[in-house]
Amino acid sequence: MGTFKEHLDLANERFDSAERLFGEGLEHTAAHLFVNAVVNYHNAACLKFLGRLPGHKQHSDVSYFKEIAKFIGEEYPPYKAAYEFLMSHKSQVDYDVGLSLSSAEQIRRRARKVREIIEPLL
């Protein structure tokens, strides 16, 4: 996948599927899709604003975030906080079977926040 538009389309597809699954009571699967949608939103932003994908192995690495801060503007602090929260839960949603409803709801809220901030900029 190469263009920011392809990442954005995949992010929207995953996010919409997550909302549907959450409503069907499949919160863990939804949380997994929310986190992965945020990765795709972030990749789309990096491609659009920086012309490249992040050159790191860990999604939790935010050392390069200052490079995109100027494009996000005053919404950067809540964007970064939501992203960090979601990436701190990535292993749990990817591999754990015991995600609580409360955690799934928090993941949903923060994924919505990332989407609300970044989608209009893309």
XYZ file of C-alpha atoms in Angstrom:
122
model
C 0.000 0.000 0.000
C 1.605 3.218 -1.100
C -0.569 6.327 -1.081
C -2.025 8.224 1.814
C -5.456 7.771 0.194
C -5.086 3.982 0.312
C -4.219 4.145 4.015
C -7.089 6.544 4.646
C -9.569 4.293 2.843
C -8.396 1.265 4.827
C -8.587 3.252 8.070
C -12.166 4.291 7.341
C -13.129 0.741 6.398
C -11.643 -0.664 9.607
C -13.133 2.097 11.740
C -16.631 1.614 10.294
C -16.374 -2.158 10.775
C -15.251 -1.600 14.361
C -18.271 0.595 15.092
C -20.600 -2.046 13.635
C -18.965 -4.885 15.576
C -18.976 -2.871 18.791
C -22.727 -2.409 18.379
C -23.104 -6.163 17.856
C -21.415 -6.913 21.182
C -18.056 -7.953 19.729
C -16.111 -5.360 21.685
C -12.737 -7.100 21.628
C -12.753 -7.545 17.854
C -13.952 -3.956 17.523
C -11.138 -2.698 19.774
C -8.628 -4.570 17.613
C -10.009 -2.870 14.490
C -10.115 0.559 16.175
C -6.421 0.337 17.054
C -5.486 -0.840 13.579
C -7.616 1.896 12.000
C -5.662 4.460 14.024
C -2.387 2.994 12.731
C -3.718 3.470 9.198
C -4.920 7.042 9.911
C -1.486 7.818 11.289
C 0.262 6.249 8.300
C -1.954 8.298 5.978
C -0.987 11.468 7.863
C 2.718 10.619 7.689
C 2.511 9.942 3.954
C 0.595 13.145 3.281
C 2.569 15.475 5.547
C 6.034 13.905 5.535
C 5.991 12.000 2.263
C 7.003 8.770 4.001
C 5.902 6.177 6.482
C 7.449 6.218 9.950
C 10.818 4.502 9.888
C 10.378 2.601 13.127
C 9.514 -0.927 14.106
C 7.377 -0.229 17.165
C 4.069 1.585 16.763
C 4.614 2.898 20.282
C 7.691 4.864 19.150
C 6.626 8.505 18.982
C 10.108 10.038 18.831
C 9.398 11.430 15.344
C 6.017 12.941 16.266
C 7.378 16.486 16.408
C 7.749 16.276 12.629
C 3.994 16.034 12.181
C 3.011 18.334 15.066
C 3.068 21.456 12.891
C 0.571 19.894 10.488
C -1.823 18.883 13.254
C -1.596 22.222 15.053
C -3.235 22.826 18.415
C -4.880 19.400 18.321
C -1.442 17.775 18.490
C -1.390 17.156 22.289
C -4.732 15.293 22.374
C -3.820 13.455 19.153
C -0.520 12.272 20.603
C -2.106 11.314 23.931
C -4.842 9.276 22.239
C -2.333 7.602 19.904
C -0.009 6.685 22.787
C -2.916 5.267 24.789
C -4.054 3.149 21.859
C -0.579 1.849 21.081
C -0.117 0.928 24.747
C -3.123 -1.387 24.305
C -2.114 -2.795 20.903
C -0.646 -6.057 22.217
C -3.674 -6.621 24.420
C -6.167 -6.194 21.570
C -3.990 -8.222 19.199
C -3.267 -11.215 21.438
C -5.288 -11.149 24.668
C -8.698 -12.726 25.072
C -9.771 -10.933 28.230
C -10.342 -7.320 27.217
C -12.879 -5.702 29.538
C -15.845 -3.746 28.237
C -14.485 -0.674 30.022
C -11.153 -0.962 28.200
C -12.912 -1.499 24.876
C -15.003 1.631 25.481
C -11.875 3.660 26.270
C -10.220 2.389 23.091
C -13.308 3.342 21.093
C -13.377 6.876 22.558
C -9.719 7.509 21.867
C -9.918 6.080 18.355
C -12.846 8.410 17.704
C -10.718 11.301 18.953
C -7.852 10.450 16.587
C -10.270 10.171 13.673
C -11.974 13.443 14.607
C -8.620 15.260 14.638
C -6.836 13.738 11.660
C -9.521 12.928 9.094
C -10.387 16.567 8.251
C -6.683 17.280 7.671
C -6.389 14.483 5.146
